Short mmCIF file of C-alpha atoms and ligand atoms in Angstrom, two decimals:
data_model
loop_
_atom_site.label_atom_id
_atom_site.label_comp_id
_atom_site.label_asym_id
_atom_site.label_seq_id
_atom_site.Cartn_x
_atom_site.Cartn_y
_atom_site.Cartn_z
CA MET A 1 -13.01 -8.33 3.79
CA LYS A 2 -14.23 -10.00 6.87
CA GLU A 3 -11.84 -12.91 7.61
CA LEU A 4 -9.23 -9.32 7.55
CA GLU A 5 -11.25 -7.22 10.23
CA LYS A 6 -11.34 -10.66 12.58
CA LEU A 7 -7.79 -10.98 12.27
CA ILE A 8 -7.28 -7.17 12.83
CA LEU A 9 -9.49 -7.32 16.10
CA GLU A 10 -7.88 -10.40 17.49
CA LYS A 11 -4.27 -9.45 16.69
CA GLY A 12 -3.91 -5.61 15.95
CA LYS A 13 -2.82 -3.16 18.54
CA VAL A 14 -4.11 0.23 18.80
CA LEU A 15 -0.74 2.87 19.54
CA GLU A 16 -0.77 6.12 20.51
CA GLY A 17 -0.73 8.66 17.42
CA ASN A 18 -3.43 6.40 15.64
CA ILE A 19 -0.77 3.52 14.55
CA LEU A 20 -2.29 0.11 14.15
CA LYS A 21 0.16 -2.30 15.49
CA VAL A 22 -0.11 -5.71 12.95
CA ASP A 23 3.33 -7.20 13.43
CA SER A 24 1.71 -10.66 13.92
CA PHE A 25 0.65 -11.28 10.50
CA LEU A 26 1.58 -8.09 8.25
CA ASN A 27 4.39 -6.18 9.54
CA GLN A 28 7.22 -8.12 10.84
CA GLN A 29 5.64 -12.04 10.73
CA ILE A 30 3.80 -12.90 7.61
CA ASP A 31 0.67 -14.61 7.77
CA ILE A 32 0.99 -16.42 4.38
CA SER A 33 -2.41 -17.93 4.29
CA MET A 34 -4.10 -14.38 4.50
CA MET A 35 -1.48 -12.73 1.75
CA LYS A 36 -2.56 -15.62 -0.43
CA LYS A 37 -6.77 -14.61 0.30
CA MET A 38 -5.65 -10.81 -0.24
CA GLY A 39 -4.13 -11.30 -3.20
CA ILE A 40 -6.80 -12.93 -4.35
CA GLU A 41 -9.02 -10.10 -3.71
CA PHE A 42 -6.84 -7.37 -5.19
CA ALA A 43 -6.49 -9.61 -8.13
CA ASN A 44 -10.52 -10.24 -8.23
CA HIS A 45 -11.22 -6.26 -8.19
CA PHE A 46 -8.36 -5.38 -10.45
CA ARG A 47 -8.50 -8.02 -13.15
CA ASP A 48 -9.86 -6.48 -15.90
CA LYS A 49 -7.27 -3.67 -15.73
CA ASN A 50 -4.57 -5.47 -17.62
CA ILE A 51 -1.75 -5.07 -15.23
CA ASP A 52 1.65 -5.30 -16.15
CA ARG A 53 3.14 -4.73 -12.93
CA ILE A 54 2.54 -3.98 -9.11
CA LEU A 55 4.85 -1.26 -7.61
CA THR A 56 5.24 -1.13 -3.97
CA VAL A 57 7.32 0.58 -1.14
CA GLU A 58 9.56 -1.88 0.82
CA SER A 59 9.28 -3.19 3.23
CA SER A 60 5.32 -4.64 4.41
CA GLY A 61 3.66 -3.66 0.89
CA ILE A 62 5.83 -6.64 -0.76
CA ALA A 63 4.18 -9.72 0.78
CA PRO A 64 0.45 -8.40 -0.30
CA ALA A 65 2.25 -7.05 -3.06
CA VAL A 66 3.52 -10.43 -4.38
CA PHE A 67 0.51 -12.40 -3.89
CA ALA A 68 -1.19 -10.08 -6.08
CA ALA A 69 0.95 -10.18 -8.74
CA GLU A 70 1.03 -14.13 -8.85
CA GLU A 71 -2.86 -13.93 -9.14
CA LEU A 72 -2.32 -11.49 -11.98
CA ASN A 73 0.57 -12.97 -13.79
CA CYS A 74 2.18 -9.61 -13.24
CA LYS A 75 5.61 -8.16 -12.51
CA CYS A 76 6.27 -7.24 -8.87
CA VAL A 77 8.71 -4.19 -7.75
CA PHE A 78 8.94 -2.37 -4.78
CA ALA A 79 10.39 1.19 -4.53
CA ARG A 80 13.20 1.00 -2.11
CA LYS A 81 13.47 4.07 0.73
CA GLN A 82 16.39 5.48 1.45
CA LYS A 83 17.51 8.76 3.89
CA SER A 84 19.16 11.01 1.30
CA LEU A 85 18.92 11.97 -2.41
CA THR A 86 20.94 9.80 -4.81
CA LEU A 87 22.22 11.35 -7.80
CA ASP A 88 21.86 8.45 -10.40
CA ASP A 89 20.68 9.10 -14.23
CA ASN A 90 18.96 5.46 -13.93
CA ILE A 91 16.59 5.43 -10.81
CA PHE A 92 13.49 7.56 -10.91
CA HIS A 93 13.08 9.02 -7.01
CA SER A 94 10.34 10.52 -5.27
CA THR A 95 9.87 12.00 -1.52
CA VAL A 96 7.46 10.72 0.96
CA TYR A 97 6.91 12.03 4.45
CA SER A 98 6.91 8.78 6.66
CA PHE A 99 4.05 8.82 8.42
CA THR A 100 5.09 6.08 11.13
CA LYS A 101 8.78 7.42 11.36
CA GLN A 102 7.76 11.12 11.09
CA VAL A 103 10.91 12.09 8.52
CA MET A 104 11.31 12.61 5.06
CA LYS A 105 12.28 9.28 2.87
CA GLU A 106 13.45 8.93 -0.56
CA ILE A 107 11.99 6.21 -2.56
CA ILE A 108 13.95 5.13 -5.61
CA VAL A 109 13.22 2.46 -8.21
CA SER A 110 15.44 1.92 -11.22
CA LYS A 111 14.48 2.49 -14.58
CA GLU A 112 14.84 -0.81 -15.71
CA TYR A 113 12.08 -2.07 -13.67
CA LEU A 114 9.08 1.01 -14.69
CA LYS A 115 8.31 1.61 -18.14
CA GLU A 116 6.46 3.67 -20.21
CA ASN A 117 2.55 2.89 -20.79
CA GLU A 118 2.85 0.32 -18.67
CA ASN A 119 -0.35 -0.54 -16.48
CA VAL A 120 0.78 -0.48 -13.16
CA LEU A 121 -1.52 -1.36 -9.93
CA LEU A 122 0.16 0.34 -6.73
CA ILE A 123 0.18 -1.77 -3.16
CA ASP A 124 0.55 -1.07 -0.06
CA ASP A 125 0.00 -2.03 3.74
CA PHE A 126 -1.70 1.05 5.21
CA LEU A 127 -3.46 4.18 3.60
CA ALA A 128 -3.02 7.08 6.32
CA ASN A 129 -2.55 10.59 4.30
CA GLY A 130 -1.87 9.03 1.14
CA GLN A 131 2.11 10.09 1.56
CA ALA A 132 3.38 6.82 0.31
CA CYS A 133 0.93 6.74 -2.81
CA LYS A 134 1.75 9.86 -3.84
CA GLY A 135 4.93 8.99 -4.10
CA MET A 136 4.52 6.14 -5.93
CA ILE A 137 2.35 7.83 -7.94
CA ALA A 138 5.26 10.21 -8.87
CA LEU A 139 7.41 7.13 -9.72
CA CYS A 140 4.87 6.10 -12.38
CA ASN A 141 4.28 9.52 -13.79
CA GLN A 142 8.50 9.87 -14.43
CA ALA A 143 8.42 6.32 -16.01
CA GLY A 144 5.24 7.54 -17.93
CA ALA A 145 3.32 4.34 -16.80
CA ASN A 146 -0.30 4.50 -16.10
CA VAL A 147 -1.51 4.27 -12.58
CA SER A 148 -4.51 1.86 -13.06
CA GLY A 149 -5.78 1.26 -9.86
CA ILE A 150 -4.54 1.29 -5.83
CA GLY A 151 -4.69 -1.65 -3.52
CA ILE A 152 -4.65 -0.88 -0.14
CA VAL A 153 -4.47 -3.84 2.59
CA ILE A 154 -5.86 -1.26 5.70
CA GLU A 155 -7.19 2.04 4.64
CA LYS A 156 -7.55 4.45 8.09
CA SER A 157 -10.52 6.32 6.64
CA PHE A 158 -10.71 8.84 9.25
CA GLN A 159 -7.12 10.33 7.70
CA ASP A 160 -6.84 12.25 4.58
CA GLY A 161 -5.78 9.37 1.99
CA ARG A 162 -8.43 8.11 0.29
CA LYS A 163 -9.95 11.73 -0.23
CA LEU A 164 -6.84 12.77 -1.98
CA LEU A 165 -6.35 9.80 -4.10
CA LYS A 166 -10.08 9.92 -5.44
CA GLU A 167 -9.98 13.69 -5.76
CA GLU A 168 -6.90 12.68 -8.35
CA GLY A 169 -9.46 10.12 -10.04
CA TYR A 170 -7.76 7.00 -8.50
CA ASP A 171 -9.58 3.52 -7.88
CA VAL A 172 -8.70 2.93 -4.38
CA PHE A 173 -9.49 -0.59 -3.40
CA SER A 174 -8.82 -1.19 0.53
CA LEU A 175 -9.66 -4.67 2.08
CA ALA A 176 -10.02 -3.44 5.25
CA LYS A 177 -11.46 0.51 6.22
CA ILE A 178 -11.08 1.68 9.58
CA LYS A 179 -13.47 4.41 10.88
CA GLU A 180 -11.80 5.25 13.92
CA PHE A 181 -10.23 3.81 16.98
CA LYS A 182 -12.36 4.49 20.03
CA ASP A 183 -10.84 3.80 23.20
CA GLY A 184 -8.05 1.94 21.96
CA LYS A 185 -10.61 -0.49 19.72
CA VAL A 186 -10.83 -0.57 16.10
CA ILE A 187 -13.79 0.30 14.55
CA PHE A 188 -14.78 -0.66 11.05
CA GLU A 189 -16.63 0.80 8.04
CA GLU A 190 -20.07 -0.40 7.68
CA ASP A 191 -20.24 -2.09 3.99
P1 5GP B 1 0.65 7.43 4.23
O1 5GP B 1 1.68 7.57 3.24
O2 5GP B 1 -0.71 7.02 3.23
O3 5GP B 1 0.59 8.75 5.64
O4 5GP B 1 0.89 6.36 5.48
C1 5GP B 1 1.13 5.21 4.85
C2 5GP B 1 2.44 4.60 5.16
O5 5GP B 1 2.87 4.42 6.79
C3 5GP B 1 2.27 3.20 4.71
O6 5GP B 1 3.44 2.56 3.86
C4 5GP B 1 2.95 2.30 6.23
O7 5GP B 1 4.11 1.49 6.07
C5 5GP B 1 3.13 3.60 7.29
N1 5GP B 1 1.66 3.58 8.11
C6 5GP B 1 0.58 4.78 8.17
N2 5GP B 1 -0.33 4.50 9.06
C7 5GP B 1 0.08 3.07 9.94
C8 5GP B 1 -0.53 2.28 10.74
O8 5GP B 1 -1.37 2.79 11.36
N3 5GP B 1 0.14 1.61 11.14
C9 5GP B 1 1.74 0.77 10.15
N4 5GP B 1 1.91 -0.53 10.91
N5 5GP B 1 1.92 1.78 9.54
C10 5GP B 1 1.39 2.79 9.14
#
């Protein structure tokens, strides 16, 4: 998505540890008009999959997920992150290694909001090593829901996430694909 690439080049900052900071439009301040366009892109790609629900993880996946859900006219739910294991019969939970914070976190979603046989689209802000997506897949598996696709705003293609998810057969659709960070600059994959 060329407009997103342009925004990343204008506003993104490459930090140590292969982290891209995009606080000005995605990770803190939200660029609503951009989110709306991203929602349309996701919806156009996954429209024929009969999506019942979008699942994301708090917090930065929520904005793109909401706009995609509006376009697909489906439900939208976010998994909550927390530090320690919760013993509760009414939730699905999974453990995820956080790339940016370098700690294990539990992600949970209420059994009320993820149901058997639903077609679920996963959405997240970044794809690095695929751990957040793997955690969401685990939640869907516990519910008996079908993972119908994975929508990512910014994929760092030089990390392992895409390979891992593709190997498991998932349709991974990313709006911007970063090939590498070179001398502090973002280089995108060619179309
Ligand atoms: P993964 O689970 O695929 O290893 O990493 C994806 C998760 O880590 C995303 O949910 C995102 O919050 C965070 N993340 C990974 N890489 C970056 C990055 O370069 N910048 C930001 N802002 N978040 C990232």
